Amino acid sequence: MTVRVRFAPSPTGMFHVGGARSALQNWIYAKQQGGVFVLRIEDTDAARNKPEWTEGILSALDWIGIERGSYEGPYFQSQYAGEHRAAAQRLYEAGRAYYCDCTREDVQARTGSQYQGYDGFCRDRGLEPGPGRALRFRTPDEGETVVVDLIRGEPTFENKLIEDFVIARGDGSPVFLLANVVDDMAMGITHVIRAEEHLPNTPKQQLLWDALGVKPPVWAHVPVVVNEKRQKLSKRRDKVALEAYRDEGYLAGAMRNYLMLLGWAPSGDREIVPWSVIEEEFRLEEVNPSPAFFDEKKLRAFNGDYIRALPVEDFIVECQPWLTGTGTIAPPPWLPEEFDPAAFAAVAPLAQTRIAVLSEIVPNVDFLFLADPLIDEAAWAKAMKEGAAELLDAAIAAFEALESWHAESLKSTLEAVGAERGLKLGKAQAPVRVAVTGRTVGLPLFESLEVLGRERTLTRLRAARVRLV
């Protein structure tokens, strides 16, 4: 048997990090088993589907290493509507399903509860198909449905507690439960690896597989991903869009390494490991069924480690989208012709050790490529206190007299200027830093001044001095 897994997202919004985690787990499992990864776009929600969301799914998968052309598909669920309807008809003709015209209000009136499920009222009424009549699956009255799950063991469900659930709406269109099963049958899916939230649907779907005469797949329900309050990650409340992390400057390698740690860990006391190690060591059976905490602070630290591990040449390449702008990344504050690749290459090693996401490169280097620095007014107020004007005057004079414009000579010169005023270097350099870069924090000051150059540095110091008048 060839293992066939599937990833089946809906194109109704941004790509959820939990979905990315499931996709990677399916991808690795298929590779380990010499199997096939199938991508199916579940696009039957016509009111919410948009072509750009489908492209977003494909693009996001490309980014995390599941590239177009390396998998089967994408297939589209809407193309299988005929098979869905045919399966519903077969179940009806076999007596495994029946038509029902009950409304929610009817059921509530009979049961006296808004929480009780369907009461089987139409089971033996013999209703024919008709407008407004839904098709319900007739669940067994006795016995149990055992779900064999690679992660959760054998969850067992009493059949009498499973209500007769709808498999086709009043207009004849099949619902998710049936469409999902029929698609998996049509595509020969052998293993369904998906989020824990689908586990309650599984006994119903397994009953459908049995009723349609096909052996159910092997199930594996991975843990739900939660926030710091241990609430399931929500698009409305939490930062969950994979695209948002990508455009903020998270590296694909860091993201997929971190996602694979949500419910699983590699051997030894380590978390940051090569992808080849994850591909070799990952085991579905070892996934922890408990909820997995998506810790954005930890992910950020991960990303910083990945950035620092890059060869500087690769770091320069990775920074390019933020240095130029793209369709989804805002352009930097400088004009394209103002950017100096050589100047950036000179400070790149300094910046690489100081940023955690690539988007932070812009405020670290913008002073190099703007005619005037972007002044942070809070930083200006903090640095330009009493005595700042005199210190700037002395720094300007000392820098003008320098024969060698190098970081070490700049540092020793300003150190001497500060010492004459009873200031340590940290205090002496604060007004100079803000005058030149606009901020109180950033790249090492004297290396920055060396790259900026004598004339531009002195021009900014003089402009700051005028502003202090």
Short mmCIF file of C-alpha atoms in Angstrom, two decimals:
data_model
loop_
_atom_site.label_atom_id
_atom_site.label_comp_id
_atom_site.label_asym_id
_atom_site.label_seq_id
_atom_site.Cartn_x
_atom_site.Cartn_y
_atom_site.Cartn_z
CA MET A 1 0.00 0.00 0.00
CA THR A 2 1.27 3.43 -0.94
CA VAL A 3 0.70 5.93 1.86
CA ARG A 4 -1.35 8.88 0.69
CA VAL A 5 -1.95 11.85 2.98
CA ARG A 6 -3.78 15.07 2.27
CA PHE A 7 -3.82 18.65 3.41
CA ALA A 8 -7.21 20.23 2.81
CA PRO A 9 -7.42 23.96 3.66
CA SER A 10 -10.31 26.27 2.82
CA PRO A 11 -9.53 29.44 0.80
CA THR A 12 -11.48 31.73 3.11
CA GLY A 13 -8.73 33.83 4.70
CA MET A 14 -5.08 34.09 5.62
CA PHE A 15 -3.08 30.90 6.11
CA HIS A 16 -3.26 29.82 9.77
CA VAL A 17 -0.03 28.79 11.54
CA GLY A 18 -1.88 25.75 12.90
CA GLY A 19 -2.66 24.73 9.33
CA ALA A 20 0.99 25.18 8.41
CA ARG A 21 1.96 22.85 11.27
CA SER A 22 -0.48 20.19 10.02
CA ALA A 23 0.79 20.57 6.46
CA LEU A 24 4.38 20.02 7.57
CA GLN A 25 3.46 16.95 9.60
CA ASN A 26 1.63 15.44 6.64
CA TRP A 27 4.53 16.35 4.35
CA ILE A 28 7.16 14.71 6.54
CA TYR A 29 5.08 11.60 7.17
CA ALA A 30 4.54 11.10 3.44
CA LYS A 31 8.27 11.48 2.77
CA GLN A 32 9.18 9.06 5.54
CA GLN A 33 6.80 6.43 4.19
CA GLY A 34 7.72 6.90 0.55
CA GLY A 35 4.17 8.14 0.05
CA VAL A 36 2.27 10.95 -1.64
CA PHE A 37 1.20 14.35 -0.30
CA VAL A 38 -2.09 15.53 -1.80
CA LEU A 39 -3.25 19.15 -1.67
CA ARG A 40 -7.01 19.62 -1.80
CA ILE A 41 -8.61 23.06 -1.71
CA GLU A 42 -11.99 22.78 0.00
CA ASP A 43 -13.68 25.58 -1.92
CA THR A 44 -17.36 24.74 -1.57
CA ASP A 45 -18.12 27.82 0.57
CA ALA A 46 -18.74 29.98 -2.50
CA ALA A 47 -19.74 33.04 -0.47
CA ARG A 48 -16.35 33.22 1.30
CA ASN A 49 -13.92 31.74 -1.21
CA LYS A 50 -11.62 34.06 -3.13
CA PRO A 51 -8.98 33.17 -5.75
CA GLU A 52 -6.38 35.26 -3.90
CA TRP A 53 -6.84 33.10 -0.80
CA THR A 54 -6.07 30.02 -2.88
CA GLU A 55 -2.93 31.67 -4.20
CA GLY A 56 -2.10 32.64 -0.62
CA ILE A 57 -2.24 28.98 0.41
CA LEU A 58 0.04 27.93 -2.44
CA SER A 59 2.46 30.78 -1.72
CA ALA A 60 2.56 30.02 2.01
CA LEU A 61 3.26 26.34 1.34
CA ASP A 62 6.03 27.34 -1.07
CA TRP A 63 7.57 29.46 1.67
CA ILE A 64 7.74 26.65 4.24
CA GLY A 65 9.25 24.26 1.71
CA ILE A 66 6.20 22.44 0.32
CA GLU A 67 6.70 23.74 -3.17
CA ARG A 68 4.41 23.61 -6.17
CA GLY A 69 5.20 20.64 -8.36
CA SER A 70 6.43 18.50 -5.47
CA TYR A 71 2.97 17.24 -4.50
CA GLU A 72 -0.20 15.95 -6.11
CA GLY A 73 -2.77 18.64 -6.80
CA PRO A 74 -4.12 21.06 -6.00
CA TYR A 75 -7.50 19.46 -6.42
CA PHE A 76 -10.65 21.46 -5.75
CA GLN A 77 -13.51 20.03 -3.73
CA SER A 78 -16.08 21.80 -5.90
CA GLN A 79 -15.01 19.62 -8.84
CA TYR A 80 -16.29 16.54 -6.98
CA ALA A 81 -19.85 17.75 -6.44
CA GLY A 82 -21.23 14.96 -8.65
CA GLU A 83 -19.49 12.28 -6.57
CA HIS A 84 -20.82 13.88 -3.36
CA ARG A 85 -24.41 13.77 -4.58
CA ALA A 86 -24.03 10.23 -5.91
CA ALA A 87 -22.76 9.03 -2.52
CA ALA A 88 -25.69 10.68 -0.76
CA GLN A 89 -28.10 8.96 -3.15
CA ARG A 90 -26.45 5.57 -2.56
CA LEU A 91 -26.81 5.95 1.18
CA TYR A 92 -30.48 6.89 0.78
CA GLU A 93 -31.23 3.98 -1.55
CA ALA A 94 -29.48 1.57 0.83
CA GLY A 95 -31.64 2.72 3.73
CA ARG A 96 -28.68 4.26 5.52
CA ALA A 97 -30.10 7.76 5.21
CA TYR A 98 -33.55 9.36 5.26
CA TYR A 99 -35.16 12.70 4.51
CA CYS A 100 -36.18 15.05 7.29
CA ASP A 101 -38.20 18.27 7.24
CA CYS A 102 -37.69 19.20 10.91
CA THR A 103 -36.49 22.66 11.77
CA ARG A 104 -34.36 23.49 14.80
CA GLU A 105 -37.49 25.02 16.35
CA ASP A 106 -39.41 21.77 15.80
CA VAL A 107 -36.75 19.73 17.58
CA GLN A 108 -36.55 22.19 20.45
CA ALA A 109 -40.33 22.16 20.87
CA ARG A 110 -40.36 18.36 21.07
CA THR A 111 -37.37 17.97 23.37
CA GLY A 112 -37.87 21.08 25.47
CA SER A 113 -34.16 21.86 25.22
CA GLN A 114 -32.10 24.01 22.88
CA TYR A 115 -29.06 21.90 23.63
CA GLN A 116 -30.35 18.42 22.87
CA GLY A 117 -29.48 16.95 19.49
CA TYR A 118 -31.81 15.66 16.84
CA ASP A 119 -34.38 13.19 18.23
CA GLY A 120 -34.83 10.91 15.19
CA PHE A 121 -38.42 12.07 14.58
CA CYS A 122 -38.34 11.49 10.81
CA ARG A 123 -36.55 8.13 10.88
CA ASP A 124 -39.59 6.10 9.94
CA ARG A 125 -41.81 8.69 8.26
CA GLY A 126 -40.69 7.60 4.78
CA LEU A 127 -40.36 11.13 3.42
CA GLU A 128 -39.38 11.50 -0.22
CA PRO A 129 -36.86 14.06 -1.43
CA GLY A 130 -38.33 17.54 -1.57
CA PRO A 131 -37.60 21.24 -1.13
CA GLY A 132 -36.37 22.02 2.37
CA ARG A 133 -35.87 18.35 3.26
CA ALA A 134 -32.40 17.51 4.52
CA LEU A 135 -30.89 14.06 4.19
CA ARG A 136 -29.82 12.52 7.51
CA PHE A 137 -27.54 9.56 8.09
CA ARG A 138 -29.16 6.83 10.21
CA THR A 139 -26.64 6.07 12.96
CA PRO A 140 -26.66 2.62 14.60
CA ASP A 141 -28.78 2.29 17.75
CA GLU A 142 -26.32 -0.03 19.43
CA GLY A 143 -22.63 -0.77 19.67
CA GLU A 144 -19.60 1.46 19.60
CA THR A 145 -17.46 3.19 17.04
CA VAL A 146 -13.77 2.83 17.85
CA VAL A 147 -11.42 5.34 16.25
CA VAL A 148 -7.89 3.96 15.96
CA ASP A 149 -5.72 7.06 16.33
CA LEU A 150 -1.92 7.05 16.07
CA ILE A 151 -1.71 9.83 18.65
CA ARG A 152 -4.72 9.30 20.92
CA GLY A 153 -4.99 5.54 21.10
CA GLU A 154 -8.53 4.24 20.58
CA PRO A 155 -11.17 6.83 21.47
CA THR A 156 -14.48 5.02 21.72
CA PHE A 157 -17.90 6.53 21.00
CA GLU A 158 -21.26 4.98 21.89
CA ASN A 159 -23.37 4.91 18.74
CA LYS A 160 -26.59 5.68 20.60
CA LEU A 161 -25.09 9.03 21.60
CA ILE A 162 -24.35 10.02 18.01
CA GLU A 163 -27.36 11.81 16.56
CA ASP A 164 -28.64 11.18 13.05
CA PHE A 165 -26.55 13.86 11.39
CA VAL A 166 -27.24 15.77 8.19
CA ILE A 167 -25.23 14.71 5.13
CA ALA A 168 -27.06 16.83 2.53
CA ARG A 169 -28.88 20.13 2.93
CA GLY A 170 -32.42 20.91 1.89
CA ASP A 171 -31.18 22.09 -1.51
CA GLY A 172 -29.42 18.77 -2.07
CA SER A 173 -25.88 20.05 -1.54
CA PRO A 174 -23.75 17.70 0.59
CA VAL A 175 -22.28 19.01 3.85
CA PHE A 176 -18.63 18.90 4.91
CA LEU A 177 -18.86 15.55 6.70
CA LEU A 178 -19.90 13.66 3.58
CA ALA A 179 -17.92 15.69 1.04
CA ASN A 180 -14.75 15.21 3.05
CA VAL A 181 -15.21 11.43 3.17
CA VAL A 182 -16.07 11.11 -0.52
CA ASP A 183 -13.07 13.24 -1.51
CA ASP A 184 -10.72 11.12 0.60
CA MET A 185 -12.13 7.97 -1.01
CA ALA A 186 -11.80 9.39 -4.52
CA MET A 187 -8.20 10.44 -3.86
CA GLY A 188 -7.20 7.17 -2.20
CA ILE A 189 -6.24 8.78 1.10
CA THR A 190 -4.84 6.20 3.51
CA HIS A 191 -3.90 8.42 6.48
CA VAL A 192 -5.74 11.49 7.76
CA ILE A 193 -3.46 13.69 9.87
CA ARG A 194 -5.38 16.73 11.06
CA ALA A 195 -6.13 18.99 14.01
CA GLU A 196 -7.71 17.73 17.21
CA GLU A 197 -10.76 19.93 16.64
CA HIS A 198 -11.93 17.44 14.01
CA LEU A 199 -11.90 14.48 16.41
CA PRO A 200 -15.63 14.81 17.33
CA ASN A 201 -16.45 14.46 13.61
CA THR A 202 -14.36 11.34 13.22
CA PRO A 203 -16.84 8.69 14.47
CA LYS A 204 -19.46 10.14 12.13
CA GLN A 205 -17.07 10.07 9.20
CA GLN A 206 -15.93 6.57 10.06
CA LEU A 207 -19.55 5.43 10.01
CA LEU A 208 -19.87 6.97 6.55
CA TRP A 209 -16.76 5.15 5.31
CA ASP A 210 -18.21 1.87 6.59
CA ALA A 211 -21.64 2.57 5.10
CA LEU A 212 -20.08 3.31 1.72
CA GLY A 213 -18.20 0.03 1.86
CA VAL A 214 -14.67 1.38 2.07
CA LYS A 215 -12.10 0.76 4.80
CA PRO A 216 -11.56 3.96 6.84
CA PRO A 217 -8.14 5.63 6.81
CA VAL A 218 -5.67 5.62 9.66
CA TRP A 219 -6.42 8.62 11.87
CA ALA A 220 -4.00 10.94 13.68
CA HIS A 221 -5.34 14.02 15.46
CA VAL A 222 -2.57 16.43 16.38
CA PRO A 223 -2.98 18.73 19.41
CA VAL A 224 -4.80 22.03 19.22
CA VAL A 225 -2.56 25.13 19.16
CA VAL A 226 -3.29 27.62 21.96
CA ASN A 227 -2.21 31.11 23.06
CA GLU A 228 -0.63 32.12 26.37
CA LYS A 229 -4.05 31.99 28.05
CA ARG A 230 -4.41 28.42 26.78
CA GLN A 231 -7.21 29.46 24.44
CA LYS A 232 -7.36 28.00 20.95
CA LEU A 233 -5.63 30.36 18.53
CA SER A 234 -8.25 32.58 16.91
CA LYS A 235 -8.01 34.64 13.74
CA ARG A 236 -10.10 37.34 15.40
CA ARG A 237 -7.99 37.56 18.55
CA ASP A 238 -4.48 36.25 17.91
CA LYS A 239 -1.69 36.77 15.40
CA VAL A 240 -2.12 33.57 13.42
CA ALA A 241 -1.50 34.42 9.75
CA LEU A 242 1.63 32.76 8.41
CA GLU A 243 1.90 35.53 5.81
CA ALA A 244 2.12 38.15 8.58
CA TYR A 245 5.12 36.40 10.12
CA ARG A 246 6.74 36.02 6.70
CA ASP A 247 6.30 39.72 5.90
CA GLU A 248 7.58 40.73 9.33
CA GLY A 249 10.82 39.00 8.55
CA TYR A 250 10.72 35.54 10.05
CA LEU A 251 12.92 33.07 8.20
CA ALA A 252 11.16 30.06 6.70
CA GLY A 253 13.63 27.69 8.34
CA ALA A 254 13.02 29.15 11.79
CA MET A 255 9.26 29.08 11.34
CA ARG A 256 9.03 25.48 10.22
CA ASN A 257 11.50 24.33 12.90
CA TYR A 258 9.37 26.04 15.54
CA LEU A 259 6.06 24.76 14.15
CA MET A 260 7.30 21.19 14.33
CA LEU A 261 7.98 21.65 18.06
CA LEU A 262 4.30 22.27 18.73
CA GLY A 263 3.56 18.89 20.27
CA TRP A 264 6.82 17.12 19.46
CA ALA A 265 10.53 17.41 20.23
CA PRO A 266 13.71 16.04 18.63
CA SER A 267 16.06 13.81 20.58
CA GLY A 268 18.41 15.23 23.18
CA ASP A 269 18.20 18.54 24.99
CA ARG A 270 17.85 20.66 21.87
CA GLU A 271 15.19 22.46 19.88
CA ILE A 272 17.00 24.21 17.05
CA VAL A 273 18.03 21.42 14.71
CA PRO A 274 18.61 21.02 10.97
CA TRP A 275 15.52 20.20 8.95
CA SER A 276 17.13 16.91 7.93
CA VAL A 277 17.12 15.87 11.60
CA ILE A 278 13.42 16.67 11.91
CA GLU A 279 12.66 14.70 8.75
CA GLU A 280 14.55 11.73 10.13
CA GLU A 281 13.39 11.79 13.76
CA PHE A 282 9.77 12.94 13.62
CA ARG A 283 7.28 10.25 14.63
CA LEU A 284 3.54 10.75 14.65
CA GLU A 285 3.24 8.27 17.50
CA GLU A 286 5.46 10.51 19.64
CA VAL A 287 3.31 13.63 19.26
CA ASN A 288 2.00 14.79 22.63
CA PRO A 289 -1.82 14.99 22.57
CA SER A 290 -1.90 17.90 25.06
CA PRO A 291 -2.58 21.43 23.73
CA ALA A 292 0.53 23.07 22.23
CA PHE A 293 1.40 26.65 23.26
CA PHE A 294 2.32 28.96 20.38
CA ASP A 295 4.84 31.21 22.12
CA GLU A 296 5.55 34.20 19.88
CA LYS A 297 8.40 35.39 22.13
CA LYS A 298 10.08 32.01 21.79
CA LEU A 299 9.57 32.04 18.02
CA ARG A 300 11.15 35.49 17.89
CA ALA A 301 14.17 34.23 19.83
CA PHE A 302 14.36 31.24 17.48
CA ASN A 303 14.38 33.54 14.52
CA GLY A 304 17.14 35.68 15.97
CA ASP A 305 19.27 32.57 16.37
CA TYR A 306 18.59 31.57 12.78
CA ILE A 307 19.47 35.07 11.53
CA ARG A 308 22.77 35.08 13.42
CA ALA A 309 23.64 31.67 12.01
CA LEU A 310 23.39 32.87 8.40
CA PRO A 311 26.54 33.55 6.40
CA VAL A 312 26.65 37.33 6.06
CA GLU A 313 26.23 37.04 2.29
CA ASP A 314 22.98 35.15 2.81
CA PHE A 315 21.87 37.66 5.43
CA ILE A 316 22.31 40.47 2.91
CA VAL A 317 20.18 38.56 0.39
CA GLU A 318 17.47 37.80 2.97
CA CYS A 319 17.24 41.51 3.85
CA GLN A 320 16.57 42.64 0.28
CA PRO A 321 12.73 42.64 0.39
CA TRP A 322 12.82 45.13 3.28
CA LEU A 323 15.48 47.26 1.61
CA THR A 324 13.42 47.62 -1.57
CA GLY A 325 9.80 46.75 -0.73
CA THR A 326 7.57 44.15 -2.38
CA GLY A 327 3.89 43.66 -3.10
CA THR A 328 3.24 42.85 0.56
CA ILE A 329 6.19 44.57 2.28
CA ALA A 330 6.16 48.37 2.53
CA PRO A 331 9.00 50.22 0.80
CA PRO A 332 11.70 51.71 3.03
CA PRO A 333 11.73 55.45 3.81
CA TRP A 334 14.56 56.19 1.36
CA LEU A 335 14.38 56.55 -2.42
CA PRO A 336 15.79 53.64 -4.46
CA GLU A 337 18.61 55.77 -5.83
CA GLU A 338 19.68 56.71 -2.29
CA PHE A 339 20.45 53.11 -1.36
CA ASP A 340 24.16 52.22 -1.36
CA PRO A 341 24.75 48.44 -1.48
CA ALA A 342 28.38 48.84 -0.46
CA ALA A 343 27.44 50.85 2.62
CA PHE A 344 24.84 48.27 3.57
CA ALA A 345 27.31 45.43 3.11
CA ALA A 346 29.72 47.25 5.43
CA VAL A 347 27.21 47.44 8.31
CA ALA A 348 25.37 44.17 7.64
CA PRO A 349 27.55 42.11 10.03
CA LEU A 350 26.83 44.64 12.78
CA ALA A 351 23.09 44.60 12.14
CA GLN A 352 22.94 40.82 11.87
CA THR A 353 23.80 40.37 15.54
CA ARG A 354 21.19 42.88 16.71
CA ILE A 355 17.91 42.05 15.00
CA ALA A 356 15.42 39.29 15.69
CA VAL A 357 13.25 39.76 12.59
CA LEU A 358 14.38 41.02 9.21
CA SER A 359 12.01 43.99 9.16
CA GLU A 360 14.09 45.51 11.97
CA ILE A 361 16.89 46.09 9.49
CA VAL A 362 15.22 49.27 8.21
CA PRO A 363 15.33 51.39 11.42
CA ASN A 364 18.87 50.14 12.02
CA VAL A 365 20.28 51.39 8.71
CA ASP A 366 17.91 54.11 7.47
CA PHE A 367 20.31 56.86 8.67
CA LEU A 368 22.77 55.75 5.98
CA PHE A 369 20.40 56.29 3.07
CA LEU A 370 18.42 59.40 4.03
CA ALA A 371 19.53 62.97 3.48
CA ASP A 372 18.54 63.73 7.07
CA PRO A 373 17.99 61.24 9.90
CA LEU A 374 14.48 60.49 11.12
CA ILE A 375 14.55 62.06 14.57
CA ASP A 376 12.82 60.22 17.41
CA GLU A 377 11.62 63.16 19.49
CA ALA A 378 11.65 61.16 22.73
CA ALA A 379 15.25 60.15 22.02
CA TRP A 380 16.15 63.78 21.24
CA ALA A 381 14.64 65.02 24.51
CA LYS A 382 16.51 62.38 26.48
CA ALA A 383 19.92 63.00 24.88
CA MET A 384 19.92 66.76 24.28
CA LYS A 385 19.90 67.93 27.87
CA GLU A 386 22.01 70.63 29.51
CA GLY A 387 25.59 70.50 28.25
CA ALA A 388 24.71 68.75 24.99
CA ALA A 389 25.34 71.87 22.89
CA GLU A 390 28.83 72.35 24.27
CA LEU A 391 29.65 68.69 23.84
CA LEU A 392 28.53 68.80 20.22
CA ASP A 393 30.67 71.89 19.61
CA ALA A 394 33.71 70.08 21.00
CA ALA A 395 32.94 66.89 19.06
CA ILE A 396 32.58 68.82 15.80
CA ALA A 397 35.91 70.55 16.32
CA ALA A 398 37.67 67.33 17.28
CA PHE A 399 36.24 65.38 14.37
CA GLU A 400 37.14 68.15 11.91
CA ALA A 401 40.75 67.86 13.00
CA LEU A 402 40.95 64.09 12.60
CA GLU A 403 43.36 62.84 9.97
CA SER A 404 42.07 59.26 10.03
CA TRP A 405 38.31 58.69 9.77
CA HIS A 406 38.15 55.23 11.28
CA ALA A 407 36.08 53.75 14.08
CA GLU A 408 38.93 53.47 16.58
CA SER A 409 40.14 57.05 16.11
CA LEU A 410 36.55 58.33 16.26
CA LYS A 411 35.99 56.46 19.49
CA SER A 412 39.19 57.67 21.20
CA THR A 413 38.51 61.22 20.08
CA LEU A 414 34.98 61.34 21.51
CA GLU A 415 36.18 59.54 24.63
CA ALA A 416 38.67 62.38 25.20
CA VAL A 417 35.99 65.01 24.56
CA GLY A 418 33.78 63.41 27.17
CA ALA A 419 36.59 63.00 29.70
CA GLU A 420 37.29 66.75 29.53
CA ARG A 421 33.71 67.24 30.77
CA GLY A 422 33.74 64.46 33.33
CA LEU A 423 31.64 62.17 31.15
CA LYS A 424 32.11 58.50 30.46
CA LEU A 425 31.91 57.43 26.84
CA GLY A 426 28.32 56.20 27.16
CA LYS A 427 27.11 59.64 28.22
CA ALA A 428 29.31 61.49 25.74
CA GLN A 429 28.15 59.54 22.72
CA ALA A 430 24.39 59.86 23.36
CA PRO A 431 23.97 63.37 21.79
CA VAL A 432 26.22 62.39 18.89
CA ARG A 433 24.26 59.22 18.22
CA VAL A 434 20.89 61.01 18.20
CA ALA A 435 22.24 63.83 16.03
CA VAL A 436 23.57 61.38 13.44
CA THR A 437 21.08 58.47 13.51
CA GLY A 438 17.98 60.03 15.10
CA ARG A 439 17.80 57.35 17.81
CA THR A 440 19.36 56.43 21.14
CA VAL A 441 19.88 52.78 20.17
CA GLY A 442 21.18 51.17 17.03
CA LEU A 443 24.34 49.86 15.43
CA PRO A 444 27.72 50.50 17.08
CA LEU A 445 28.18 54.26 16.80
CA PHE A 446 31.75 54.61 15.63
CA GLU A 447 31.54 51.93 12.95
CA SER A 448 28.37 53.70 11.78
CA LEU A 449 30.16 57.06 11.60
CA GLU A 450 32.98 55.48 9.63
CA VAL A 451 30.57 54.17 6.99
CA LEU A 452 28.50 57.37 6.95
CA GLY A 453 31.63 59.37 6.22
CA ARG A 454 33.22 62.58 7.48
CA GLU A 455 31.15 65.17 5.59
CA ARG A 456 27.73 63.66 6.24
CA THR A 457 28.55 63.08 9.89
CA LEU A 458 29.74 66.67 10.41
CA THR A 459 26.73 68.04 8.51
CA ARG A 460 24.35 66.24 10.86
CA LEU A 461 26.25 67.29 13.98
CA ARG A 462 26.14 70.92 12.84
CA ALA A 463 22.41 70.66 12.06
CA ALA A 464 21.76 69.27 15.53
CA ARG A 465 23.77 72.09 17.05
CA VAL A 466 21.67 74.66 15.19
CA ARG A 467 18.48 73.00 16.39
CA LEU A 468 19.70 73.35 19.97
CA VAL A 469 20.06 77.15 19.68
#
